[in-house]
Tab-separated table of C-alpha atoms in Angstrom:
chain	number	residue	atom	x	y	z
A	1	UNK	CA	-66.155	-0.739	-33.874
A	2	UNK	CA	-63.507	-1.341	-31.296
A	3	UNK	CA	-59.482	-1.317	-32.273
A	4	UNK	CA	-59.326	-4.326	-31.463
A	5	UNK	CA	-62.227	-5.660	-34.216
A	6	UNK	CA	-61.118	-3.817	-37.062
A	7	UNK	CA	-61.338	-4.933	-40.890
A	8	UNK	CA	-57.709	-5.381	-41.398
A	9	UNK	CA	-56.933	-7.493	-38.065
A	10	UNK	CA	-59.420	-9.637	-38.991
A	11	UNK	CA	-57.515	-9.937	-42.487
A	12	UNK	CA	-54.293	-10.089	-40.353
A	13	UNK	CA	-55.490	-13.074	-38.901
A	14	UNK	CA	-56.626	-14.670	-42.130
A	15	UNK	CA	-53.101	-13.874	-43.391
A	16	UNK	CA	-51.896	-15.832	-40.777
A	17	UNK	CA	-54.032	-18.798	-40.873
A	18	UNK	CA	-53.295	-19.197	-44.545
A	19	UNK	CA	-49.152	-19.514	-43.758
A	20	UNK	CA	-50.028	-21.861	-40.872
A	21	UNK	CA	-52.219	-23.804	-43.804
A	22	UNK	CA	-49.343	-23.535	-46.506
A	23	UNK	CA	-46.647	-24.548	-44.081
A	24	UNK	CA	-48.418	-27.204	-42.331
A	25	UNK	CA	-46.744	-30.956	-42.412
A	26	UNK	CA	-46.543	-33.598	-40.223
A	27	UNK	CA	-43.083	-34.506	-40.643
A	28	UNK	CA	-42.223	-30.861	-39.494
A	29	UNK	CA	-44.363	-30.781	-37.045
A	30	UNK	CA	-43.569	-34.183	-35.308
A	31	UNK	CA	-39.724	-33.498	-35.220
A	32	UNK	CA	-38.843	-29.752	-35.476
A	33	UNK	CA	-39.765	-26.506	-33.448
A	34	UNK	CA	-41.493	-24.077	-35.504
A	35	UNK	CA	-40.903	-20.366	-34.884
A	36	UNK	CA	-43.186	-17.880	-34.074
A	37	UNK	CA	-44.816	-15.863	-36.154
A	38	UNK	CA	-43.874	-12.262	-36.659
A	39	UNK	CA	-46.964	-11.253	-36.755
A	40	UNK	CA	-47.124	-7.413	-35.737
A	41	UNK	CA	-44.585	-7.321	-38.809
A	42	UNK	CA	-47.201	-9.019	-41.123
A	43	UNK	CA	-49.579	-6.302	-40.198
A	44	UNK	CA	-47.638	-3.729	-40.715
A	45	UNK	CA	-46.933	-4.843	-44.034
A	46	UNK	CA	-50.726	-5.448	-44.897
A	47	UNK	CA	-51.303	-2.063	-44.006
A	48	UNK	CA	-48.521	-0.517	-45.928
A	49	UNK	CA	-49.638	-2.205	-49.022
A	50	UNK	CA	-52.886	-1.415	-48.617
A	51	UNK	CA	-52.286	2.245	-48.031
A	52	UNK	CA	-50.375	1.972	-51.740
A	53	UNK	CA	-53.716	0.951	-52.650
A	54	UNK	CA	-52.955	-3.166	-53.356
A	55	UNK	CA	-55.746	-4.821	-53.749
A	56	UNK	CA	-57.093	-7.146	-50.269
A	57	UNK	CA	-56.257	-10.706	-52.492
A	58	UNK	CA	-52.851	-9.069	-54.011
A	59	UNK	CA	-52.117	-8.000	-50.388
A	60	UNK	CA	-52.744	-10.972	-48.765
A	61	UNK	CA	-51.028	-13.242	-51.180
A	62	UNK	CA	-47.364	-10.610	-50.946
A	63	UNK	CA	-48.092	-10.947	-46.709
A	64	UNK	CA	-48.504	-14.588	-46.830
A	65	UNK	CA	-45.504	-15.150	-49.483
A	66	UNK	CA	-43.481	-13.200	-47.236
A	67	UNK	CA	-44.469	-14.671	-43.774
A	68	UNK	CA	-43.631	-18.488	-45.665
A	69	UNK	CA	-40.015	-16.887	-46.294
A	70	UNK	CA	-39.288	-15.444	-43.004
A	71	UNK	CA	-40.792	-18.958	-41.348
A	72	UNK	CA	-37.646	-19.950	-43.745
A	73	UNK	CA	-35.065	-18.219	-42.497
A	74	UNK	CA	-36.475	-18.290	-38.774
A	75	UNK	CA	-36.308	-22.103	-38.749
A	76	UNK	CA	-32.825	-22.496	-40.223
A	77	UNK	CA	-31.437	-20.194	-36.997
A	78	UNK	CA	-32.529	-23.378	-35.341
A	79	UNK	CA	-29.964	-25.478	-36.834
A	80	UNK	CA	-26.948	-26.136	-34.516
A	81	UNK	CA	-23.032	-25.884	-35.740
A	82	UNK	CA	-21.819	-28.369	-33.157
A	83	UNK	CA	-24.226	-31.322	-32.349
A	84	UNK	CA	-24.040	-34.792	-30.929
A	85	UNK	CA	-23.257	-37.168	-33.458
A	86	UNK	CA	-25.874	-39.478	-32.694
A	87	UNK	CA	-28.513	-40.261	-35.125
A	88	UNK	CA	-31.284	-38.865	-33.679
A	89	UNK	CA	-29.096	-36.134	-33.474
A	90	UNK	CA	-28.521	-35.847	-37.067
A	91	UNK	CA	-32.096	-36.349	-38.276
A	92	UNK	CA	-33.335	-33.572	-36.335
A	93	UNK	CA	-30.571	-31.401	-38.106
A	94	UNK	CA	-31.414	-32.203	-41.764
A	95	UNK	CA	-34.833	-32.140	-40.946
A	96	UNK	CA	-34.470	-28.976	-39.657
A	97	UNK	CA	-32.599	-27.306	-42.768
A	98	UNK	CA	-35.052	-28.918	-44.798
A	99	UNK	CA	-38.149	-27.408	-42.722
A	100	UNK	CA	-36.727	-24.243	-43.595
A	101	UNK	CA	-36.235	-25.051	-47.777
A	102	UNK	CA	-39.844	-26.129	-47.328
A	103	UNK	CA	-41.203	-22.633	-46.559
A	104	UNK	CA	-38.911	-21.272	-48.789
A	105	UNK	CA	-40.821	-23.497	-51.695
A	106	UNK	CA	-43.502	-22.956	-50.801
A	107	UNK	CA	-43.532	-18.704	-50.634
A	108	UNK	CA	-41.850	-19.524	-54.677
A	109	UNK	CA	-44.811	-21.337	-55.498
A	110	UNK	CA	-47.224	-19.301	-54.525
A	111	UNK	CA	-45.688	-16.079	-55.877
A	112	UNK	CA	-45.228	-18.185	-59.535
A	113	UNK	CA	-49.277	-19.442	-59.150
A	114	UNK	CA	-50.027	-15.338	-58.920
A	115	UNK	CA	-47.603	-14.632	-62.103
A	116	UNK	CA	-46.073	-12.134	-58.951
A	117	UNK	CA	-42.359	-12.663	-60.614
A	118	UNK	CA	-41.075	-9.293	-59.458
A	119	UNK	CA	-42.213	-10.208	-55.917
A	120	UNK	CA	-40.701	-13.141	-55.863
A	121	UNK	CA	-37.499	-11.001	-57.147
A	122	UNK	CA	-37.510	-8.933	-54.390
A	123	UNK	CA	-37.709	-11.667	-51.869
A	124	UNK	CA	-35.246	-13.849	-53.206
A	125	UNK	CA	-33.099	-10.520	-53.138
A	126	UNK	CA	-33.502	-9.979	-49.741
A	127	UNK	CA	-33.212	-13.837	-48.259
A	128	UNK	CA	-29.122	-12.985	-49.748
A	129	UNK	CA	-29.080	-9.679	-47.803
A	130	UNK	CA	-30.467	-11.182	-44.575
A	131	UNK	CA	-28.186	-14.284	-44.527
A	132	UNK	CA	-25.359	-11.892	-44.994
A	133	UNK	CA	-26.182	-9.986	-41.911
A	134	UNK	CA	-26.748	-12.658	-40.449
A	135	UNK	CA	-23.184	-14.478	-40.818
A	136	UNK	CA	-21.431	-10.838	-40.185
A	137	UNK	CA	-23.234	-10.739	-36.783
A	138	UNK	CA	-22.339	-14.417	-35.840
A	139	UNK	CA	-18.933	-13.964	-37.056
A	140	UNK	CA	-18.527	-11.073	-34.689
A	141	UNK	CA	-20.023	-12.545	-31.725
A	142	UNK	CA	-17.630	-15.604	-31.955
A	143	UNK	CA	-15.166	-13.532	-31.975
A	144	UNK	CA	-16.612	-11.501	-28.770
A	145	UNK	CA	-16.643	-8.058	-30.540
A	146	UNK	CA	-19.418	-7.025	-31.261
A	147	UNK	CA	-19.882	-3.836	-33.357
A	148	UNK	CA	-21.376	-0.489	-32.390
A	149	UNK	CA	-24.610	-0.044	-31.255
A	150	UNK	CA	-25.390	1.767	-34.734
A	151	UNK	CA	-23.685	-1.081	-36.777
A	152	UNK	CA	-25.235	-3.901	-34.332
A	153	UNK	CA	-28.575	-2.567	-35.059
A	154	UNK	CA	-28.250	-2.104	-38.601
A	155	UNK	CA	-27.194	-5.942	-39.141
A	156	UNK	CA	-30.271	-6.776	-36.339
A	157	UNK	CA	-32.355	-4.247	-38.401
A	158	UNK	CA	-31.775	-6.290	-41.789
A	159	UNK	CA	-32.361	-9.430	-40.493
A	160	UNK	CA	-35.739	-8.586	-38.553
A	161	UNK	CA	-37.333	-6.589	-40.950
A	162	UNK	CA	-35.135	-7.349	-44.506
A	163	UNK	CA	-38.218	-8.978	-45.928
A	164	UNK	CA	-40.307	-6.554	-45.351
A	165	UNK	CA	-38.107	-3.676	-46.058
A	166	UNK	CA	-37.389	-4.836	-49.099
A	167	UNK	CA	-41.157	-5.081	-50.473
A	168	UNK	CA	-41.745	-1.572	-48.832
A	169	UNK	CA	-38.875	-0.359	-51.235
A	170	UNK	CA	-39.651	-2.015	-53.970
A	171	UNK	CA	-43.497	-0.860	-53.825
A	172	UNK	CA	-44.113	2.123	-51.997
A	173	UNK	CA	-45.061	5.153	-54.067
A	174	UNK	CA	-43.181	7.875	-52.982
A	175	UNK	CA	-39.548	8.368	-51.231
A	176	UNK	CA	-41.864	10.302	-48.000
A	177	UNK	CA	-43.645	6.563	-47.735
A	178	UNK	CA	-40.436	5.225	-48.340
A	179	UNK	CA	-39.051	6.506	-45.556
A	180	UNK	CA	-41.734	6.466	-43.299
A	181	UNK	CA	-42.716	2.697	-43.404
A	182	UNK	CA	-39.175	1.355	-43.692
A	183	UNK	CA	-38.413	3.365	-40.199
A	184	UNK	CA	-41.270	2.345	-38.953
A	185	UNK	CA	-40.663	-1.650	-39.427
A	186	UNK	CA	-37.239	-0.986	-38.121
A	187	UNK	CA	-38.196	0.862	-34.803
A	188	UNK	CA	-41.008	-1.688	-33.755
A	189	UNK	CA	-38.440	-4.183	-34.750
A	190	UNK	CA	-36.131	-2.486	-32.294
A	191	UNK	CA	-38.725	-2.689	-29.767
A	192	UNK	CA	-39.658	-6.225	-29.958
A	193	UNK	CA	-36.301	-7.328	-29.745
A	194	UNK	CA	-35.218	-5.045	-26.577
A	195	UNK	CA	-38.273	-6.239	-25.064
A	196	UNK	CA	-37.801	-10.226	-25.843
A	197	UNK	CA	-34.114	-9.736	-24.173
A	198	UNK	CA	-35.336	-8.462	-21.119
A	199	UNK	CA	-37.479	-10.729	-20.259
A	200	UNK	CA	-34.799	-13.576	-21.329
A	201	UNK	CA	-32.487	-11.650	-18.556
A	202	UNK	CA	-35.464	-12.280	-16.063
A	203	UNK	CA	-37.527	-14.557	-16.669
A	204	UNK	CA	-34.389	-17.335	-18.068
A	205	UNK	CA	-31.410	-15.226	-16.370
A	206	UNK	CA	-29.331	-15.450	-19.244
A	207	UNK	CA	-27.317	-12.946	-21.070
A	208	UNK	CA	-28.780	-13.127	-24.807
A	209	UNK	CA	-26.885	-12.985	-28.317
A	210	UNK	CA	-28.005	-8.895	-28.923
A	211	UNK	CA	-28.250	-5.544	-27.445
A	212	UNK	CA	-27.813	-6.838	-23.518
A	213	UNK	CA	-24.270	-9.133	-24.672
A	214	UNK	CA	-23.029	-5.800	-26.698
A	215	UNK	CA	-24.141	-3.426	-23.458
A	216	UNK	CA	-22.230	-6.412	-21.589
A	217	UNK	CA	-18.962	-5.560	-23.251
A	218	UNK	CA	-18.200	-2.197	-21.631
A	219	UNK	CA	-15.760	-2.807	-18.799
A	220	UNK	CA	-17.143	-2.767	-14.968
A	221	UNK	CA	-20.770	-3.041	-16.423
A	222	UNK	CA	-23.327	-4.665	-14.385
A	223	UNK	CA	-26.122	-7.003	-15.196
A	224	UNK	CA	-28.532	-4.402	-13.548
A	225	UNK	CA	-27.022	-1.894	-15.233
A	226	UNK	CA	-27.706	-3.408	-18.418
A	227	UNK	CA	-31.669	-4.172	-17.111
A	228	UNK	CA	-32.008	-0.405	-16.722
A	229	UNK	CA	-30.083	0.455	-19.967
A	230	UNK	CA	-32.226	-2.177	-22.193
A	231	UNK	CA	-35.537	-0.832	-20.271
A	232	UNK	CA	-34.701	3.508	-21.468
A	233	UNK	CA	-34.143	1.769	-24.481
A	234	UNK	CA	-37.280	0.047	-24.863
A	235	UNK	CA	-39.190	3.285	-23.603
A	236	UNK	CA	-37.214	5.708	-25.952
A	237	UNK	CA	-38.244	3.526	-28.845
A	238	UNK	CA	-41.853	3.097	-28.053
A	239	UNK	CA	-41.954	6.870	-27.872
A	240	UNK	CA	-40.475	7.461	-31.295
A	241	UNK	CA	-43.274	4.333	-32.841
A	242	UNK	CA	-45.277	6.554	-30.992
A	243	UNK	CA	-44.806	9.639	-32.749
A	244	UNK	CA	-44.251	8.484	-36.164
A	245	UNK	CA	-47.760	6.619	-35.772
A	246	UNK	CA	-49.665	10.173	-35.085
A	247	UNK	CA	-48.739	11.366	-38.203
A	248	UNK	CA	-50.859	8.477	-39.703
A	249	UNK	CA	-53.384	8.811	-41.987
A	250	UNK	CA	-56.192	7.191	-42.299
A	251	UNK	CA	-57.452	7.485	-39.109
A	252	UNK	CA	-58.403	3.608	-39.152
A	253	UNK	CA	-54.663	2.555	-39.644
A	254	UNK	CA	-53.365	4.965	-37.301
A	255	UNK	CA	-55.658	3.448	-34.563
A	256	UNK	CA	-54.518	-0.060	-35.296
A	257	UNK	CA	-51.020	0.727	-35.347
A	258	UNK	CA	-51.482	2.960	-31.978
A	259	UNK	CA	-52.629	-0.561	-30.330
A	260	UNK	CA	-50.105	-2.148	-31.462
A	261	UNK	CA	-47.478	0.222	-29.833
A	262	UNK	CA	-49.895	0.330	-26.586
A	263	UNK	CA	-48.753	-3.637	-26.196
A	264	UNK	CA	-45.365	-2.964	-26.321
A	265	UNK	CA	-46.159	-0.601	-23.081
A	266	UNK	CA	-48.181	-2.700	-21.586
A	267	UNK	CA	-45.667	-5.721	-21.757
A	268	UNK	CA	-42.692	-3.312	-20.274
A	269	UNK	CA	-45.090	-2.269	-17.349
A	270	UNK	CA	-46.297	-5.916	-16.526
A	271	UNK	CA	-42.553	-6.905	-16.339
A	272	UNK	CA	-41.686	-4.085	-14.707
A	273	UNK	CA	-44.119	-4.711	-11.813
A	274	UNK	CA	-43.377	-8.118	-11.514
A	275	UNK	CA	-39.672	-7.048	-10.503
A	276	UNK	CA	-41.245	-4.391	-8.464
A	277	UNK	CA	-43.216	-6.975	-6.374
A	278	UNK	CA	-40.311	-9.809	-6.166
């Protein structure tokens, strides 16, 4: 059986099938943008509760339940502070916060279906923690200082992975699992998002709200200078996902995960080839 056709992506996918399913409406879907999924996040979290030894249906129900929430707090980043005051303008808006209570709703009610109350604890519990981070790291960018790079990735780290932090905290079975899984979502997390703003500064030529804007903020620096900085960054990470996923066991979930880091690669050596040839 190939990586790629494993048992658990083929649960990954059903995990994400069922949150497309559960957050499915037209009225959403004619008039707001939905976010992407986070999906290498979702596996990661199938596979950590599976490795506690969940159950496949508990598993799937926490994943999905959690993926509903983070569709929640993905969708409200899409609602603007200053807007034309037109009334197209404001429908979008409320429809927009209200896109975002629907998830929320909807990751309550099917938590309270699976009598999963301390789940739903844990999630509420984290929402707070994320929204938080959240306003601390728009506050600061309005103001044009950002923190240091340890406290900028700390506030980026709890509102990427705060979810699913949380629910490895609250569930894992020993403080070495602990550890291991919560620095693992955070790394990959790291990745993804150093990746995402490079190819923004390509592809779209803008500076992004993150790691490139904070790198930006150091007198006489360059934007190729912060190309190069964001791309060692993105390969030192992907070497540390890489070594904390050798230490895997089983075998099967260290495989999976060691694709999963593999894309990251590939995706920085297709961009970087592209500027290569231009």
């Amino acid at each position: 059986m190939s990586k790629e056709h494993t048992p658990y992506v083929e649960e990954v996918r059903v995990i994400i099938e069922q949150i497309y399913k559960r957050s499915t409406h037209s009225y959403v879907e004619q008039y707001v943008d939905v976010p992407s999924m986070a999906e290498n996040r979702l596996a990661l979290l199938y596979l950590f509760l599976m490795e506690q030894g969940m159950t496949k249906e508990r598993s799937m129900i926490f994943c999905t339940a959690t993926g509903l929430v983070q569709l929640g707090l993905d969708i409200h980043e899409y609602v603007k502070n200053d807007y034309e005051r037109t009334q197209s303008d404001e429908r979008n808006r409320q429809l927009t916060v209200l896109a975002g209570d629907f998830y929320s709703a909807r990751y309550y009610a099917l938590l309270a279906e699976a009598s999963e109350i301390e789940a739903i604890q844990v999630l509420s519990g984290a929402v707070q923690r994320v929204n938080e981070a959240k306003m601390k790291l728009y506050l600061a960018g309005k103001d044009s200082r950002l923190p240091s790079a340890e406290e900028y990735w700390e506030l980026r780290n709890t509102i990427d992975t705060g979810l699913y932090v949380a629910v490895v905290q609250a569930y894992a079975g020993t403080d070495e699992k602990r550890r291991f899984w919560t620095n693992l979502m955070k790394e990959t997390a790291k990745v993804e998002s150093v990746i995402g703003e490079w190819e923004q500064l390509k592809w779209q030529e803008q500076v992004p709200f993150g790691f490139a804007r904070f790198l930006l903020q150091k007198p006489g620096t360059t934007i190729s200078q912060v190309m190069s900085g964001i791309e060692q960054k993105a390969l030192e990470m992907i070497g540390l996902c890489e070594q904390m996923v050798r230490t895997l066991h089983p075998v099967e979930t260290r495989n999976m995960l060691a694709t999963m880091t593999a894309r990251y690669s590939h995706r920085i050596n297709r961009l970087k080839r592209v500027i290569e040839e231009m």
